[in-house]
XYZ file of C-alpha atoms in Angstrom:
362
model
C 43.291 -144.957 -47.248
C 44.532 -141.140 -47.459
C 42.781 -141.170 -51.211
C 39.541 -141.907 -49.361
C 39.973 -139.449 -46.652
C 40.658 -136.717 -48.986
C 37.292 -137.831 -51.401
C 35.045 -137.995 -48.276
C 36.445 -134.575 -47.099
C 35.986 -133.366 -50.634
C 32.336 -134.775 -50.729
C 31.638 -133.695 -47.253
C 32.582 -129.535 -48.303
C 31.436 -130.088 -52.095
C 27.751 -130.939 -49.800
C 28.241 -127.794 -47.509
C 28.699 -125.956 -50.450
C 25.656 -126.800 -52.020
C 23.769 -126.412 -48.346
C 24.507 -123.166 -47.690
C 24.449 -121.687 -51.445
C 20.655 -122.940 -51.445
C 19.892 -121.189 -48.452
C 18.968 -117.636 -47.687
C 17.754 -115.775 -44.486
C 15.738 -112.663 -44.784
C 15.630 -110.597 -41.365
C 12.974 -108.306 -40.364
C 14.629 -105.052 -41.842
C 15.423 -106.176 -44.982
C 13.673 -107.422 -47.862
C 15.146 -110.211 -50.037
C 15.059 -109.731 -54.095
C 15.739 -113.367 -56.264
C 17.152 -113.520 -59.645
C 17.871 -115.924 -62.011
C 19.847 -115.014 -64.626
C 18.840 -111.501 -64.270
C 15.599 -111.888 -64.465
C 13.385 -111.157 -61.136
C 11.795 -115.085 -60.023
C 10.181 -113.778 -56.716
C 10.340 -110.852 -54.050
C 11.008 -111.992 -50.232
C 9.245 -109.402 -47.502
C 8.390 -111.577 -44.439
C 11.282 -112.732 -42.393
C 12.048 -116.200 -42.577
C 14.521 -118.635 -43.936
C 14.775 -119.515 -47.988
C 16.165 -121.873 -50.339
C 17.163 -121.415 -53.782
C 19.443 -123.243 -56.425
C 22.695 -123.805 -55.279
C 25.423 -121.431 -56.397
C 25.069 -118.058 -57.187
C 25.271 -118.751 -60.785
C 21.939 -119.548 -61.555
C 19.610 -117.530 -58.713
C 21.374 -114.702 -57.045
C 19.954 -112.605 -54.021
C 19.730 -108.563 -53.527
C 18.967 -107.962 -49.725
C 17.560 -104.627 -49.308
C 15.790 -102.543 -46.676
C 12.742 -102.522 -45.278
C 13.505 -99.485 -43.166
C 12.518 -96.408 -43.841
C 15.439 -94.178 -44.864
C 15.882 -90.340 -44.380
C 17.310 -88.092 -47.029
C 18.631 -84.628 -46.386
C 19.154 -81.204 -47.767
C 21.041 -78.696 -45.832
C 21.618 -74.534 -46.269
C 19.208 -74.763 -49.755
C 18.934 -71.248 -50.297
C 14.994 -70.967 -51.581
C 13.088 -67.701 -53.134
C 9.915 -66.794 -51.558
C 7.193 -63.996 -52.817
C 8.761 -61.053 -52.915
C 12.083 -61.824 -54.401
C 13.602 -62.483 -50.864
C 16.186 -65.238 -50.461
C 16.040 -67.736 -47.302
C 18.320 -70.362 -46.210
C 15.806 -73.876 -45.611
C 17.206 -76.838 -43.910
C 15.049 -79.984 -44.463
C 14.233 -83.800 -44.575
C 12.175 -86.421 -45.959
C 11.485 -90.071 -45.268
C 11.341 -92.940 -47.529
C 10.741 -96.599 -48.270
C 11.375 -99.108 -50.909
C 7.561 -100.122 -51.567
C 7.554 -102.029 -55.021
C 11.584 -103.690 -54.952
C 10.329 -105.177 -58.781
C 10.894 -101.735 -59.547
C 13.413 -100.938 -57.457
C 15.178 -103.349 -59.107
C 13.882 -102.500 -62.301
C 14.366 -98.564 -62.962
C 17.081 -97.530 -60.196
C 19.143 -100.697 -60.700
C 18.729 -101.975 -57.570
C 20.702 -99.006 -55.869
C 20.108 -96.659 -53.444
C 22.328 -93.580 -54.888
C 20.254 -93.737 -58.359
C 17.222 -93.019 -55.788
C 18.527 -90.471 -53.866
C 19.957 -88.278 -56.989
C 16.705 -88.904 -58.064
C 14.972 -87.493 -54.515
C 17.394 -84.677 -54.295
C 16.458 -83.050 -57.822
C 12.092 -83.794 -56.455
C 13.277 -82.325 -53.365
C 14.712 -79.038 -54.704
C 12.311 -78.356 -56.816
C 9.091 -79.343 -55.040
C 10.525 -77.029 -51.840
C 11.200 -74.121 -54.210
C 7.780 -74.715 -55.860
C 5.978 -74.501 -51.917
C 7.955 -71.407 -50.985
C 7.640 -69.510 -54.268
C 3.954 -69.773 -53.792
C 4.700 -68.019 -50.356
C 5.701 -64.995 -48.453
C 8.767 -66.092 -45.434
C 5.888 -65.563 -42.502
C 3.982 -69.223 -44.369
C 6.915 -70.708 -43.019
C 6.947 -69.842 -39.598
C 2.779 -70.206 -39.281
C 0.098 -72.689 -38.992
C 1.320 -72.670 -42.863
C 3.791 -75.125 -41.960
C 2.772 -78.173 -42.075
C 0.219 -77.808 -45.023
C 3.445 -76.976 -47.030
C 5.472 -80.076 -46.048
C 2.517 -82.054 -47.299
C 2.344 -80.242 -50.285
C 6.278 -81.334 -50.860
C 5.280 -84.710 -50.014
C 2.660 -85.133 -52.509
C 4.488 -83.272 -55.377
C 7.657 -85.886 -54.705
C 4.979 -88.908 -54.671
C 4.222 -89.546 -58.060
C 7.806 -89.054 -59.443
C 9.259 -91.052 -56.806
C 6.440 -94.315 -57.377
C 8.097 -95.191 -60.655
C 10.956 -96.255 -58.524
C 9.123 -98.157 -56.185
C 9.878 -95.956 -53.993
C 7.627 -94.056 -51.284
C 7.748 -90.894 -49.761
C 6.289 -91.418 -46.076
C 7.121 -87.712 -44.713
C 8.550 -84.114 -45.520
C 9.793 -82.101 -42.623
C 10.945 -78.300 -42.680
C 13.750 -78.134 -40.112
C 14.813 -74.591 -40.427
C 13.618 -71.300 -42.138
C 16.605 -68.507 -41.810
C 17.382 -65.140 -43.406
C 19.776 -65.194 -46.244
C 22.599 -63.031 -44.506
C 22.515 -60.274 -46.845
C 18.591 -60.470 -46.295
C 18.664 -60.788 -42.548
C 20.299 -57.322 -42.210
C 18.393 -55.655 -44.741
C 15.327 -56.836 -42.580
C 16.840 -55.906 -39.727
C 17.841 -52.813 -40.490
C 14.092 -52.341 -41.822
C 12.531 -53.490 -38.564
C 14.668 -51.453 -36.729
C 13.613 -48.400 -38.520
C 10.149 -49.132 -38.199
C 10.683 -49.711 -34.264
C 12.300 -46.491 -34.204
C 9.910 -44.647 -35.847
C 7.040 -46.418 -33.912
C 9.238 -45.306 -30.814
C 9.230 -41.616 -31.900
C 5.681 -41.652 -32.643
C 4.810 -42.601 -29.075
C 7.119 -40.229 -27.855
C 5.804 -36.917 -29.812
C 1.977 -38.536 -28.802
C 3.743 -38.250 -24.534
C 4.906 -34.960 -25.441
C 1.998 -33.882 -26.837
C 0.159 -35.308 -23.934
C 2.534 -33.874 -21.449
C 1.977 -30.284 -23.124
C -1.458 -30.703 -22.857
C -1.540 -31.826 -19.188
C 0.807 -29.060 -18.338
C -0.929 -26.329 -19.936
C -4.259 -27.677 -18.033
C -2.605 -27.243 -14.952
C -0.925 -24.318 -15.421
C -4.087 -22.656 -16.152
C -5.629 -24.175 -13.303
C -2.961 -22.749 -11.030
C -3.464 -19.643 -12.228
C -6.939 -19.693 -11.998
C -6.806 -20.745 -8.349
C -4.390 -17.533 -7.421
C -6.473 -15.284 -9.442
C -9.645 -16.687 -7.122
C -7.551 -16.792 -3.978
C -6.024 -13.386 -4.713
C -9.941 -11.990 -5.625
C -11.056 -13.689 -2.086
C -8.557 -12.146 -0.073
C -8.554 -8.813 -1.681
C -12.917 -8.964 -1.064
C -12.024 -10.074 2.625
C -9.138 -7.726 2.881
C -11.563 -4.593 2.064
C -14.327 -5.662 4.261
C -12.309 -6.181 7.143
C -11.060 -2.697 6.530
C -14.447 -1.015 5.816
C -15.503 -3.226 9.796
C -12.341 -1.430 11.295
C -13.270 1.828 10.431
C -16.970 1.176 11.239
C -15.647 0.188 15.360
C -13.011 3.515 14.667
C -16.074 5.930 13.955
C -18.376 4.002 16.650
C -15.752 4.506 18.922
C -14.283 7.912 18.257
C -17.469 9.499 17.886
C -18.177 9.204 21.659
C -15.702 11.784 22.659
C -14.394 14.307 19.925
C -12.070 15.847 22.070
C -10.255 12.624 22.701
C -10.165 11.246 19.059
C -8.481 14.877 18.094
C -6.053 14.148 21.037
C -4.669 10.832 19.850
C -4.460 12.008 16.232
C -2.520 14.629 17.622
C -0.139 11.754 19.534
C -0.101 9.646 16.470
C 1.154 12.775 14.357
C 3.891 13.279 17.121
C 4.841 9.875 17.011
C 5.517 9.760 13.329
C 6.753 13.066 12.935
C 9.447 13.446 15.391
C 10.805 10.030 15.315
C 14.793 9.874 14.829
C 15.354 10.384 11.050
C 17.465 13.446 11.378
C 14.662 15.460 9.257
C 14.587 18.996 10.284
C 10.975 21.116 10.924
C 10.815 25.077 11.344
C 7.503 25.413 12.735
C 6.247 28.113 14.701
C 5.327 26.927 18.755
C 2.195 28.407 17.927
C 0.445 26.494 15.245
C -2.195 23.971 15.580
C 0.557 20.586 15.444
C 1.626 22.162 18.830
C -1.879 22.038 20.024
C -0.871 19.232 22.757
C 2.352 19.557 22.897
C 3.505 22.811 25.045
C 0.628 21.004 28.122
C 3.383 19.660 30.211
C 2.288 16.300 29.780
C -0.639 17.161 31.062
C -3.939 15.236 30.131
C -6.883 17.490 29.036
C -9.624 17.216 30.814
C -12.542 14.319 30.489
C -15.175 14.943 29.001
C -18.209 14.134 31.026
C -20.833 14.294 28.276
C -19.963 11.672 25.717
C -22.409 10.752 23.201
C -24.258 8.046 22.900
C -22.156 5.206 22.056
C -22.789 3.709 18.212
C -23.427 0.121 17.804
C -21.534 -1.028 15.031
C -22.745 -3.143 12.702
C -20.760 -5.673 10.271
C -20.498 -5.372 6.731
C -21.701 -7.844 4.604
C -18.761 -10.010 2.905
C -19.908 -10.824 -0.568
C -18.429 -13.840 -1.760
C -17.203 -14.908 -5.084
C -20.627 -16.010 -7.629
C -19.232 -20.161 -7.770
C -20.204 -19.452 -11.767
C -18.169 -16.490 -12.218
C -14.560 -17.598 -14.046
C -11.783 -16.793 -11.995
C -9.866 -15.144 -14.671
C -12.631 -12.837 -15.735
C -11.260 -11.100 -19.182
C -8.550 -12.722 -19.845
C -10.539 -14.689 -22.350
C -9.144 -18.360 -21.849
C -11.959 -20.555 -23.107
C -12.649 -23.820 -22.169
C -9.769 -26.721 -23.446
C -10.272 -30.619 -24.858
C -8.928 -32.078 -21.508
C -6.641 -35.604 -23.029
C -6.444 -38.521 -21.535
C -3.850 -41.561 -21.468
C -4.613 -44.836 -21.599
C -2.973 -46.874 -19.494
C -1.528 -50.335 -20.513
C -4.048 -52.191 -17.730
C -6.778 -50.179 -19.926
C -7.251 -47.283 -17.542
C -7.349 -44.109 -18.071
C -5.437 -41.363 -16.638
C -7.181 -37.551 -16.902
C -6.047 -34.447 -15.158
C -8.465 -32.533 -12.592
C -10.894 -30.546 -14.060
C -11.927 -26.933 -13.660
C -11.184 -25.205 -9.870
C -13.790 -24.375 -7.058
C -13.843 -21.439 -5.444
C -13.068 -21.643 -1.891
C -15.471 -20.361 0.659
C -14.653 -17.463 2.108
C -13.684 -17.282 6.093
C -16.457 -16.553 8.470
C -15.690 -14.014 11.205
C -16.728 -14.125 14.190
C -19.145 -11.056 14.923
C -17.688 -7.738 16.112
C -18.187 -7.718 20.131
C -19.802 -4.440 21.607
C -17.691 -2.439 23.083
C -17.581 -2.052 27.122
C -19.778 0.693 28.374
């Protein structure tokens, strides 16, 4: 009885043996390769479940992916046009398309591919940037060049069955001994931009300055000519109403002379005179402080008329002689696009109007 038990028990696993040794399942990320004896009997791509001959001695089965897989190269130091050095990070994406020759040419395994992509990959990303000055990378160049690394890996990479879906740039940097060569450079050229701008202010603020300096002068010299021209006629109108006036009554006009004369001669400056009591300054001053008498026959009284102000010719350059010709005025332009200009030339203000002289009171 227990020598039956153990047969049928040895039966029953001998059978699960042979079951599950003919079967296979294939899931939707992987793709199933059979061999017998070596040699490739069929390729397995859609999901599902599969029977082969039992054991693994006679068929055997390779499951590999059906994903795509991502390779990457980090801090590849690349030479672009110009003999510059960058650091590039990148990536690419791949597939196993043909697993015959997969199977085949890489042996089945995924590190013979990838040594295989990482010497395409160098080369085909030192090939797109040599072809290249460092701006490419950081343009609408971009993408053109990872296609360009795409379809120079392509053909290599097909003889493995394998295919290159996508290449993607992830980073473009400065090499570090490049990055502060460049920025050194760029800084130069920003301060030399910056100096230029500042001379072209200077220049500008010279030029503004000297405008309105001018003008100022030009202004006083017209204000100054003005008053001077209104100074004399007023003058010239005094002593016009003086000799209107005075000529009524000689007597009269000799007699406040005479006070005037007092009044500045004897004030209190200590100054000494040794003149005789006699002489014509004492005319009016030995009377007692009497008044002389009024004359009842004055003249007949002079209506005086004003003088003409003449006013400044609005032509006529203030500074007349001086010879300061006419200067380029500048301009700025602002960063809005306006532009800013000084004020030009100087107008000569009017001159005052007076009032006409009233006649005097008979």
């Amino acid at each position: 009885m227990n020598n039956r038990l153990i047969i049928i028990g040895a039966v029953v696993l001998a059978a699960l043996y042979v079951f599950f040794s003919s079967i296979y399942i294939v899931n939707e990320r992987d793709q199933a390769i059979v061999m017998r004896f070596g040699q490739i009997t069929d390729i397995r791509t859609e999901p599902g479940l599969y029977f082969k001959v039992p054991t693994d001695i006679v068929d055997t089965v390779q499951i590999i992916e059906n994903r795509l897989l991502r390779y990457d190269i980090a801090n590849m130091t690349v030479q672009v046009s110009g003999n510059a050095f960058y650091q590039v990070d990148a990536f690419l994406t791949y597939r196993i398309s043909d697993p015959r020759l997969f199977r085949e040419r890489a042996l089945g395994q995924l590190s013979v591919v990838e040594s295989r992509l990482g010497t395409r990959f160098d080369s085909a990303l030192r090939q797109v940037y040599g072809l290249r000055e460092f701006n490419a990378a950081l343009s609408e160049q971009r993408p053109q060049m990872m296609r360009e690394a795409r379809d120079l890996i392509r053909p290599d990479m097909a003889e493995l069955g394998i295919e290159v879906v996508d290449v993607r740039i992830l980073r473009t940097d400065l090499d570090q001994e490049v990055s502060a060569t460049t920025f050194e450079r760029m800084r130069a050229e920003r301060l030399a931009e910056a100096a230029l701008l500042r001379a072209r202010g200077q220049e500008q603020a010279q030029s503004l300055r000297a405008i309105a300096d001018r003008q100022a002068v030009e202004i006083v010299a017209a204000a100054t000519r003005d008053a001077e021209i209104i100074r004399g006629t007023g003058d010239a109108e005094r002593n016009r109403i003086f000799a209107a006036a005075y000529g009524q009554d000689t007597e009269f006009f000799e007699f406040y002379r005479s006070m005037e004369s007092y009044r500045k001669a004897l004030a209190g400056t200590g100054t000494t005179m040794v003149l005789s009591p006699d002489s014509e300054f004492f005319r009016y001053f030995g009377s007692n402080g009497s008044l002389p008498a009024a004359n009842t026959n004055l003249a007949t009284p002079i209506q005086p008329t004003a003088a003409p102000i003449t006013a400044p010719n609005g032509n006529e350059q203030a500074l007349d002689g001086l010879g300061i010709e006419d200067a380029t005025i500048p301009s700025i332009t602002l960063d809005d696009g306006s532009e800013l200009s000084p004020t030009v030339g100087t107008d000569v203000p009017e001159p005052v109007e007076t009032a006409p002289a009233a006649a005097p009171a008979q």
